[in-house]
Amino acid sequence: MIEFYFATGNEHKVAEANAVLSPHKIKVKKLEGIEKLEIQHTNLEEIAKTALTLIVPNTDKLVLVEDSGLFVHELNGFPGPYSSYVFETLGVDGILKLLNDSKSRKAEFRSSVSFGTKGKIFATFSSVSEGTLTTQAKGDNGFGFDPIFVPMWASKTFGQMDLNEKIVYSHRSKALKKLALWYLNAAKTNTLEENAIVVSQAPQNK
Ligand code: IMP
């Protein structure tokens, strides 16, 4: 079993990564003892990459960082990269209120996953899950905006799905699958470092 270390405080994200990656014989553990720093930027890839840049100089573990957000079409993409702050301040009800009079309830979740080790960023992958927002919260599963988001081709919210259903549709799962397929091929063909961005020298004896 290969081990990836996920720099996140969110256990739901770790569980989702394990559900997606375990069929590929990759086990995901939470990276302990390192704080993930999140810069302000409109681009999730840049946020994920920058967070990883601050972690990889100090580890020889295979680390992944993920940044995600809910982009509501009628609100010109808000809350987007500010989703966790908006979730903490306005919450699910706040977003529903903002959409009270709007015609469109279209929204999408986006996810960017950045991956590397030993002072290098190997690759970054992004994915989207399109869907619609409900008029009221439904379901207790998951986290964040799960109870108000119905992905395209589904008839219930992420909050009403168990993890194995959510990973069929989720933005994060799609990005993680891209990572797994790339990693397994790159490891086999010895091309992991082919497009690596060097952010620092590899740590000595760590
Ligand atoms: P971050 O990726 O840790 O910055 O968090 C992004 C925020 O977007 C979370 O706090 C949630 O509010 C929201 N979010 C991202 N992905 C999901 C998801 O899969 N379900 C529900 N909410 C999500």
mmCIF file of C-alpha atoms and ligand atoms in Angstrom:
data_model
loop_
_atom_site.group_PDB
_atom_site.id
_atom_site.type_symbol
_atom_site.label_atom_id
_atom_site.label_comp_id
_atom_site.label_asym_id
_atom_site.label_seq_id
_atom_site.Cartn_x
_atom_site.Cartn_y
_atom_site.Cartn_z
ATOM 1 C CA MET A 1 0.000 0.000 0.000
ATOM 2 C CA ILE A 2 1.335 3.446 -0.946
ATOM 3 C CA GLU A 3 0.737 6.181 1.624
ATOM 4 C CA PHE A 4 -0.311 9.738 0.811
ATOM 5 C CA TYR A 5 -0.529 12.378 3.531
ATOM 6 C CA PHE A 6 -3.397 14.867 3.297
ATOM 7 C CA ALA A 7 -2.664 18.289 4.800
ATOM 8 C CA THR A 8 -6.125 19.123 6.093
ATOM 9 C CA GLY A 9 -7.997 19.436 9.323
ATOM 10 C CA ASN A 10 -11.164 18.161 7.661
ATOM 11 C CA GLU A 11 -11.813 14.467 8.441
ATOM 12 C CA HIS A 12 -14.544 14.339 5.780
ATOM 13 C CA LYS A 13 -11.962 15.171 3.130
ATOM 14 C CA VAL A 14 -9.621 12.428 4.401
ATOM 15 C CA ALA A 15 -12.461 9.880 4.384
ATOM 16 C CA GLU A 16 -13.418 10.896 0.849
ATOM 17 C CA ALA A 17 -9.810 10.618 -0.334
ATOM 18 C CA ASN A 18 -9.570 7.120 1.154
ATOM 19 C CA ALA A 19 -12.811 6.052 -0.497
ATOM 20 C CA VAL A 20 -11.505 7.234 -3.871
ATOM 21 C CA LEU A 21 -7.889 6.135 -3.610
ATOM 22 C CA SER A 22 -8.097 2.802 -1.751
ATOM 23 C CA PRO A 23 -9.212 0.914 -4.909
ATOM 24 C CA HIS A 24 -5.916 2.157 -6.388
ATOM 25 C CA LYS A 25 -4.012 0.707 -3.406
ATOM 26 C CA ILE A 26 -3.270 4.152 -1.999
ATOM 27 C CA LYS A 27 -3.899 4.774 1.699
ATOM 28 C CA VAL A 28 -4.488 8.360 2.809
ATOM 29 C CA LYS A 29 -3.475 9.565 6.255
ATOM 30 C CA LYS A 30 -3.892 12.992 7.773
ATOM 31 C CA LEU A 31 -0.606 14.919 7.819
ATOM 32 C CA GLU A 32 -0.113 15.690 11.486
ATOM 33 C CA GLY A 33 1.902 18.482 13.027
ATOM 34 C CA ILE A 34 1.959 20.814 10.026
ATOM 35 C CA GLU A 35 -0.445 23.697 9.738
ATOM 36 C CA LYS A 36 -1.919 24.318 6.272
ATOM 37 C CA LEU A 37 -1.730 27.997 5.414
ATOM 38 C CA GLU A 38 -4.343 29.390 3.055
ATOM 39 C CA ILE A 39 -3.548 32.493 1.034
ATOM 40 C CA GLN A 40 -6.284 34.717 -0.398
ATOM 41 C CA HIS A 41 -6.548 34.257 -4.154
ATOM 42 C CA THR A 42 -9.340 33.929 -6.682
ATOM 43 C CA ASN A 43 -7.796 30.778 -8.149
ATOM 44 C CA LEU A 44 -8.102 27.524 -6.174
ATOM 45 C CA GLU A 45 -5.076 26.001 -7.923
ATOM 46 C CA GLU A 46 -2.892 28.847 -6.738
ATOM 47 C CA ILE A 47 -4.214 28.475 -3.186
ATOM 48 C CA ALA A 48 -3.508 24.721 -3.160
ATOM 49 C CA LYS A 49 -0.068 25.088 -4.743
ATOM 50 C CA THR A 50 1.003 27.850 -2.396
ATOM 51 C CA ALA A 51 -0.104 25.853 0.634
ATOM 52 C CA LEU A 52 1.907 22.877 -0.637
ATOM 53 C CA THR A 53 4.922 25.095 -1.329
ATOM 54 C CA LEU A 54 5.059 25.866 2.379
ATOM 55 C CA ILE A 55 4.856 22.184 3.386
ATOM 56 C CA VAL A 56 7.076 20.215 0.969
ATOM 57 C CA PRO A 57 10.422 21.727 2.015
ATOM 58 C CA ASN A 58 9.988 20.064 5.401
ATOM 59 C CA THR A 59 8.847 16.565 4.565
ATOM 60 C CA ASP A 60 9.772 13.452 2.654
ATOM 61 C CA LYS A 61 6.200 12.162 2.779
ATOM 62 C CA LEU A 62 3.997 12.223 -0.328
ATOM 63 C CA VAL A 63 1.732 15.146 0.535
ATOM 64 C CA LEU A 64 -1.477 16.373 -0.993
ATOM 65 C CA VAL A 65 -3.272 19.636 -0.383
ATOM 66 C CA GLU A 66 -6.764 20.367 -1.605
ATOM 67 C CA ASP A 67 -8.660 23.600 -1.899
ATOM 68 C CA SER A 68 -12.318 23.735 -2.793
ATOM 69 C CA GLY A 69 -15.289 26.037 -2.927
ATOM 70 C CA LEU A 70 -18.890 26.530 -3.934
ATOM 71 C CA PHE A 71 -19.402 28.855 -6.913
ATOM 72 C CA VAL A 72 -22.981 30.133 -7.256
ATOM 73 C CA HIS A 73 -23.758 31.316 -10.800
ATOM 74 C CA GLU A 74 -26.362 33.940 -9.847
ATOM 75 C CA LEU A 75 -23.878 35.418 -7.361
ATOM 76 C CA ASN A 76 -21.110 35.644 -9.987
ATOM 77 C CA GLY A 77 -19.221 32.772 -8.423
ATOM 78 C CA PHE A 78 -19.525 33.857 -4.786
ATOM 79 C CA PRO A 79 -18.493 32.487 -2.287
ATOM 80 C CA GLY A 80 -15.900 30.597 -4.392
ATOM 81 C CA PRO A 81 -12.494 30.694 -2.722
ATOM 82 C CA TYR A 82 -14.065 32.297 0.360
ATOM 83 C CA SER A 83 -16.445 29.382 0.927
ATOM 84 C CA SER A 84 -15.146 28.210 4.289
ATOM 85 C CA TYR A 85 -15.336 31.745 5.720
ATOM 86 C CA VAL A 86 -18.799 32.285 4.284
ATOM 87 C CA PHE A 87 -19.906 28.915 5.618
ATOM 88 C CA GLU A 88 -18.731 29.909 9.090
ATOM 89 C CA THR A 89 -20.303 33.380 8.963
ATOM 90 C CA LEU A 90 -23.474 33.166 6.827
ATOM 91 C CA GLY A 91 -23.872 29.389 6.789
ATOM 92 C CA VAL A 92 -26.170 27.386 4.556
ATOM 93 C CA ASP A 93 -29.159 29.588 5.448
ATOM 94 C CA GLY A 94 -27.270 32.735 4.468
ATOM 95 C CA ILE A 95 -26.623 31.397 0.965
ATOM 96 C CA LEU A 96 -30.256 30.305 0.626
ATOM 97 C CA LYS A 97 -31.399 33.803 1.659
ATOM 98 C CA LEU A 98 -29.143 35.419 -0.937
ATOM 99 C CA LEU A 99 -30.880 33.291 -3.571
ATOM 100 C CA ASN A 100 -34.426 34.004 -2.389
ATOM 101 C CA ASP A 101 -35.520 35.929 -5.473
ATOM 102 C CA SER A 102 -33.138 34.533 -8.027
ATOM 103 C CA LYS A 103 -34.292 32.681 -11.120
ATOM 104 C CA SER A 104 -31.252 30.461 -11.452
ATOM 105 C CA ARG A 105 -30.169 28.093 -8.694
ATOM 106 C CA LYS A 106 -27.210 26.758 -10.665
ATOM 107 C CA ALA A 107 -23.965 26.293 -8.786
ATOM 108 C CA GLU A 108 -20.782 24.277 -8.974
ATOM 109 C CA PHE A 109 -18.273 22.920 -6.541
ATOM 110 C CA ARG A 110 -14.657 23.159 -7.629
ATOM 111 C CA SER A 111 -11.630 21.366 -6.260
ATOM 112 C CA SER A 112 -7.890 21.676 -6.847
ATOM 113 C CA VAL A 113 -5.467 19.074 -5.545
ATOM 114 C CA SER A 114 -1.740 19.718 -5.439
ATOM 115 C CA PHE A 115 0.751 16.906 -4.803
ATOM 116 C CA GLY A 116 4.453 16.700 -4.045
ATOM 117 C CA THR A 117 7.270 15.941 -1.647
ATOM 118 C CA LYS A 118 10.859 16.844 -0.680
ATOM 119 C CA GLY A 119 10.769 20.452 -1.836
ATOM 120 C CA LYS A 120 8.965 19.735 -5.107
ATOM 121 C CA ILE A 121 5.437 20.125 -6.429
ATOM 122 C CA PHE A 122 4.877 17.250 -8.830
ATOM 123 C CA ALA A 123 1.408 17.992 -10.196
ATOM 124 C CA THR A 124 -1.894 19.805 -9.625
ATOM 125 C CA PHE A 125 -5.322 18.620 -10.754
ATOM 126 C CA SER A 126 -8.681 20.384 -10.799
ATOM 127 C CA SER A 127 -12.268 19.254 -11.245
ATOM 128 C CA VAL A 128 -15.795 20.574 -11.116
ATOM 129 C CA SER A 129 -19.142 19.169 -9.997
ATOM 130 C CA GLU A 130 -22.062 21.079 -11.490
ATOM 131 C CA GLY A 131 -25.476 21.115 -9.914
ATOM 132 C CA THR A 132 -28.281 23.149 -8.377
ATOM 133 C CA LEU A 133 -29.019 24.526 -4.940
ATOM 134 C CA THR A 134 -32.160 23.438 -3.107
ATOM 135 C CA THR A 135 -34.517 25.884 -1.384
ATOM 136 C CA GLN A 136 -34.005 24.188 1.977
ATOM 137 C CA ALA A 137 -31.353 22.055 3.618
ATOM 138 C CA LYS A 138 -31.804 18.303 3.187
ATOM 139 C CA GLY A 139 -29.794 15.504 4.791
ATOM 140 C CA ASP A 140 -27.305 15.310 7.622
ATOM 141 C CA ASN A 141 -24.353 13.648 5.936
ATOM 142 C CA GLY A 142 -21.100 15.294 4.956
ATOM 143 C CA PHE A 143 -20.081 18.851 5.736
ATOM 144 C CA GLY A 144 -20.312 22.464 4.620
ATOM 145 C CA PHE A 145 -22.813 23.113 1.854
ATOM 146 C CA ASP A 146 -23.577 19.399 1.299
ATOM 147 C CA PRO A 147 -27.241 19.701 2.458
ATOM 148 C CA ILE A 148 -28.156 22.256 -0.243
ATOM 149 C CA PHE A 149 -26.277 20.935 -3.292
ATOM 150 C CA VAL A 150 -27.820 18.475 -5.757
ATOM 151 C CA PRO A 151 -25.229 17.404 -8.330
ATOM 152 C CA MET A 152 -26.240 17.108 -11.979
ATOM 153 C CA TRP A 153 -27.792 13.700 -12.788
ATOM 154 C CA ALA A 154 -28.706 13.108 -9.138
ATOM 155 C CA SER A 155 -32.011 13.628 -7.354
ATOM 156 C CA LYS A 156 -30.778 14.223 -3.817
ATOM 157 C CA THR A 157 -28.326 16.476 -2.048
ATOM 158 C CA PHE A 158 -24.790 15.477 -1.078
ATOM 159 C CA GLY A 159 -26.148 15.694 2.475
ATOM 160 C CA GLN A 160 -28.576 12.867 1.680
ATOM 161 C CA MET A 161 -25.895 10.651 0.143
ATOM 162 C CA ASP A 162 -23.515 8.294 1.855
ATOM 163 C CA LEU A 163 -19.849 8.654 1.005
ATOM 164 C CA ASN A 164 -19.900 5.980 -1.698
ATOM 165 C CA GLU A 165 -22.671 7.847 -3.500
ATOM 166 C CA LYS A 166 -21.064 11.259 -3.042
ATOM 167 C CA ILE A 167 -17.799 10.127 -4.635
ATOM 168 C CA VAL A 168 -19.601 9.305 -7.871
ATOM 169 C CA TYR A 169 -20.358 13.019 -8.336
ATOM 170 C CA SER A 170 -18.000 15.062 -6.211
ATOM 171 C CA HIS A 171 -15.524 17.657 -7.477
ATOM 172 C CA ARG A 172 -12.896 16.426 -4.986
ATOM 173 C CA SER A 173 -13.296 12.774 -5.994
ATOM 174 C CA LYS A 174 -12.834 13.623 -9.649
ATOM 175 C CA ALA A 175 -9.651 15.612 -8.935
ATOM 176 C CA LEU A 176 -8.342 12.818 -6.671
ATOM 177 C CA LYS A 177 -9.028 10.202 -9.348
ATOM 178 C CA LYS A 178 -6.984 12.235 -11.823
ATOM 179 C CA LEU A 179 -4.182 12.337 -9.247
ATOM 180 C CA ALA A 180 -4.324 8.565 -8.675
ATOM 181 C CA LEU A 181 -4.234 7.708 -12.369
ATOM 182 C CA TRP A 182 -1.409 10.144 -13.026
ATOM 183 C CA TYR A 183 0.567 8.930 -9.991
ATOM 184 C CA LEU A 184 0.309 5.224 -10.778
ATOM 185 C CA ASN A 185 1.409 5.791 -14.353
ATOM 186 C CA ALA A 186 4.197 8.226 -13.418
ATOM 187 C CA ALA A 187 5.525 5.904 -10.703
ATOM 188 C CA LYS A 188 5.566 3.004 -13.176
ATOM 189 C CA THR A 189 7.300 4.981 -15.913
ATOM 190 C CA ASN A 190 9.617 6.781 -13.517
ATOM 191 C CA THR A 191 8.332 10.205 -14.596
ATOM 192 C CA LEU A 192 7.065 11.541 -11.263
ATOM 193 C CA GLU A 193 9.434 14.481 -11.427
ATOM 194 C CA GLU A 194 9.050 15.199 -15.133
ATOM 195 C CA ASN A 195 7.153 18.479 -14.670
ATOM 196 C CA ALA A 196 8.057 19.119 -11.042
ATOM 197 C CA ILE A 197 8.298 22.653 -9.726
ATOM 198 C CA VAL A 198 11.245 22.910 -7.352
ATOM 199 C CA VAL A 199 10.385 25.102 -4.387
ATOM 200 C CA SER A 200 13.394 24.270 -2.187
ATOM 201 C CA GLN A 201 16.250 21.844 -1.761
ATOM 202 C CA ALA A 202 15.241 18.425 -0.444
ATOM 203 C CA PRO A 203 15.513 18.169 3.346
ATOM 204 C CA GLN A 204 18.600 16.365 4.645
ATOM 205 C CA ASN A 205 18.075 13.273 6.836
ATOM 206 C CA LYS A 206 14.428 13.961 7.629
HETATM 207 P P1 IMP B 1 -11.406 24.537 2.032
HETATM 208 O O1 IMP B 1 -11.187 23.730 0.794
HETATM 209 O O2 IMP B 1 -10.936 23.808 3.247
HETATM 210 O O3 IMP B 1 -10.896 25.928 1.900
HETATM 211 O O4 IMP B 1 -12.979 24.659 2.275
HETATM 212 C C1 IMP B 1 -13.838 25.080 1.317
HETATM 213 C C2 IMP B 1 -15.243 25.240 1.840
HETATM 214 O O5 IMP B 1 -16.098 25.003 0.722
HETATM 215 C C3 IMP B 1 -15.698 24.273 2.926
HETATM 216 O O6 IMP B 1 -15.579 24.806 4.200
HETATM 217 C C4 IMP B 1 -17.167 24.061 2.590
HETATM 218 O O7 IMP B 1 -17.950 25.069 3.164
HETATM 219 C C5 IMP B 1 -17.187 24.218 1.084
HETATM 220 N N1 IMP B 1 -17.008 22.901 0.443
HETATM 221 C C6 IMP B 1 -15.959 22.468 -0.294
HETATM 222 N N2 IMP B 1 -16.144 21.208 -0.688
HETATM 223 C C7 IMP B 1 -17.320 20.835 -0.186
HETATM 224 C C8 IMP B 1 -18.050 19.615 -0.234
HETATM 225 O O8 IMP B 1 -17.636 18.580 -0.795
HETATM 226 N N3 IMP B 1 -19.227 19.629 0.410
HETATM 227 C C9 IMP B 1 -19.722 20.710 1.063
HETATM 228 N N4 IMP B 1 -19.093 21.853 1.155
HETATM 229 C C10 IMP B 1 -17.881 21.912 0.538
#
